[in-house]
Amino acid sequence: MVDTTHGNSGARMNRRMNRLSRVTRLPRALPALATVRSDVDAVLREFLREKAAGHLPTQLVEVVTDFLAAGGKRLRPLLCVTGWHAAAGEGTPPPSVVRVAAALEMFHTFALIHDDVMDQSSTRRGQPTVHRVLTARRIASGGSRSSAERFGVGGAVLVGDLMLTWSGELIHTAGLSPAELTSLLPLLDLMRAEIMYGQYLDLDATGAPTDDVERALTIARYKTSKYSIERPLHIGAVLGGADLDLLDGLTAYALPLGEAFQLRDDLLGVFGDPAQTGKPRLDDLRDGKHTALVALALRAASGRSADLLRDLLGREDLTDAQAEQVRTILVSTGARAGVEDMITRNRDRVEELLATPGPIHPGALPVLHDLADSATRRSA
Ligand code: IPE
Ligand code: IPE
Ligand code: MG
Ligand code: MG
């Protein structure tokens, strides 16, 4: 590949990479998170350093490094390592598990970059999204807006593809045994396919939300719960020697938690504080996303509220004042409270499961408790 390095970027790259270890934290400190995130970030930093020394366009590595440095909870790596503990018990996971955990964060990076293109989002982790960064660079170098936007979207698709590829590379350079690869690869295949399916369902429903709550929950399960919670736990667990019973036990924990995680994301996407979430709070309403929040409101609204909701949801030019009208209806119909109730019910179910954890090793339970709490009560 052509090397498009602009001048000596080594020092700049080092500064960027060093920022990887200073990413933001979950609202509530988790005891296990501190080392998982620094271990995973060290793997990612080293991986990117090697890539930067190669013949790839430097811009590509810079964009990814900046994205990782901007924040993120590192939830999937934490769950992967927790899955390993759930099977193997206490002790230190081998470096191969940490590298697989890093691969899951790389996979998540791919998912977010493409998600922001599809959702036309302007910010992520408090920074302009990747397609916006690339668009702005092209405008700054004299391109027209339309050609710059085309470059931004196309470039972000490629950066995301690269992350997907690098996530695979991190796995097959992790030093896993043939037996470990045999148990891991089918789970990775499933995880990759599930998110594509979920994102497709999400896009298909976008712009035409209905009162079908079940449909919204199916979308959430495939686009979020599986790749964010269930598969990271499974992947860590099979590397720790899990049997099918344990995988089933982890699924029973993961799916209600994943649903609650996405329901919280939906609430934050409309009512959250962008200064904390790092994401805009008009996108879901402007896009007309078919979330459980909107479905509950459409189910309960009547008269003028129902007309207004149908008229405003999905309007590309939705103003802040109109978004406030929608928020008022989401509250007055009881939809917001209804989603909070669903989150509470899911969290209670997860806590009940953890009270009789079956084959889950007791050493993993405190982290699973903490995660159930912080993933559903979070504000970012
Ligand atoms: C955001 O995931 C996308 C969803 C699946 C809801 P996170 O909330 O884990 O995002 P970061 O990694 O912390 O930015
Ligand atoms: C969540 O999508 C699933 C993925 C990012 C793959 P959303 O579109 O609901 O998530 P945010 O709110 O943009 O993070
Ligand atoms: Mg989105
Ligand atoms: Mg989306």
Short mmCIF file of N, CA, C and O in Angstrom, two decimals, residues 82 85-90 246 354 356-369:
data_model
loop_
_atom_site.label_atom_id
_atom_site.label_comp_id
_atom_site.label_asym_id
_atom_site.label_seq_id
_atom_site.Cartn_x
_atom_site.Cartn_y
_atom_site.Cartn_z
N THR A 82 -14.06 -11.57 32.41
CA THR A 82 -14.97 -12.09 33.45
C THR A 82 -15.48 -13.48 33.05
O THR A 82 -15.61 -14.37 33.91
N HIS A 85 -12.92 -15.95 33.97
CA HIS A 85 -12.98 -16.25 35.42
C HIS A 85 -14.18 -17.13 35.76
O HIS A 85 -14.10 -17.99 36.64
N ALA A 86 -15.30 -16.88 35.07
CA ALA A 86 -16.51 -17.66 35.36
C ALA A 86 -16.26 -19.15 35.12
O ALA A 86 -16.85 -20.01 35.78
N ALA A 87 -15.36 -19.46 34.17
CA ALA A 87 -15.06 -20.86 33.87
C ALA A 87 -13.84 -21.35 34.64
O ALA A 87 -13.85 -22.45 35.20
N ALA A 88 -12.80 -20.54 34.68
CA ALA A 88 -11.50 -21.02 35.18
C ALA A 88 -11.28 -20.70 36.65
O ALA A 88 -10.34 -21.20 37.25
N GLY A 89 -12.12 -19.83 37.19
CA GLY A 89 -11.96 -19.47 38.59
C GLY A 89 -10.99 -18.32 38.77
O GLY A 89 -10.75 -17.54 37.84
N GLU A 90 -10.42 -18.23 39.98
CA GLU A 90 -9.52 -17.11 40.24
C GLU A 90 -8.18 -17.37 39.55
O GLU A 90 -7.99 -18.39 38.94
N LEU A 246 -22.42 -24.01 31.46
CA LEU A 246 -21.95 -22.68 31.86
C LEU A 246 -22.32 -21.65 30.79
O LEU A 246 -22.78 -20.55 31.11
N LEU A 354 -28.16 -14.53 39.59
CA LEU A 354 -26.86 -14.56 40.26
C LEU A 354 -26.97 -15.12 41.68
O LEU A 354 -25.97 -15.58 42.25
N THR A 356 -28.54 -17.81 42.38
CA THR A 356 -28.32 -19.26 42.21
C THR A 356 -27.46 -19.46 40.96
O THR A 356 -27.97 -19.83 39.89
N PRO A 357 -26.18 -19.19 41.09
CA PRO A 357 -25.33 -19.05 39.90
C PRO A 357 -24.97 -20.36 39.20
O PRO A 357 -24.35 -20.33 38.14
N GLY A 358 -25.37 -21.50 39.75
CA GLY A 358 -25.08 -22.77 39.07
C GLY A 358 -23.59 -22.93 38.82
O GLY A 358 -22.78 -22.77 39.73
N PRO A 359 -23.22 -23.18 37.53
CA PRO A 359 -21.82 -23.47 37.24
C PRO A 359 -20.90 -22.24 37.19
O PRO A 359 -19.70 -22.40 36.96
N ILE A 360 -21.46 -21.05 37.36
CA ILE A 360 -20.59 -19.85 37.30
C ILE A 360 -19.67 -19.84 38.54
O ILE A 360 -20.16 -19.93 39.68
N HIS A 361 -18.37 -19.74 38.32
CA HIS A 361 -17.44 -19.76 39.45
C HIS A 361 -17.71 -18.57 40.38
O HIS A 361 -17.87 -17.43 39.90
N PRO A 362 -17.75 -18.80 41.71
CA PRO A 362 -18.07 -17.71 42.65
C PRO A 362 -17.14 -16.51 42.52
O PRO A 362 -17.55 -15.37 42.77
N GLY A 363 -15.90 -16.74 42.08
CA GLY A 363 -14.95 -15.62 41.96
C GLY A 363 -15.42 -14.58 40.96
O GLY A 363 -15.04 -13.40 41.05
N ALA A 364 -16.24 -14.99 39.99
CA ALA A 364 -16.69 -14.04 38.95
C ALA A 364 -17.92 -13.25 39.40
O ALA A 364 -18.29 -12.25 38.77
N LEU A 365 -18.56 -13.69 40.49
CA LEU A 365 -19.85 -13.09 40.84
C LEU A 365 -19.79 -11.61 41.20
O LEU A 365 -20.66 -10.84 40.76
N PRO A 366 -18.80 -11.16 41.99
CA PRO A 366 -18.81 -9.72 42.32
C PRO A 366 -18.76 -8.83 41.08
O PRO A 366 -19.47 -7.83 41.01
N VAL A 367 -17.96 -9.23 40.10
CA VAL A 367 -17.89 -8.40 38.88
C VAL A 367 -19.21 -8.47 38.12
O VAL A 367 -19.69 -7.45 37.61
N LEU A 368 -19.81 -9.65 38.07
CA LEU A 368 -21.10 -9.76 37.35
C LEU A 368 -22.17 -8.91 38.04
O LEU A 368 -22.99 -8.27 37.38
N HIS A 369 -22.14 -8.88 39.38
CA HIS A 369 -23.07 -8.00 40.13
C HIS A 369 -22.81 -6.53 39.78
O HIS A 369 -23.74 -5.78 39.49
#
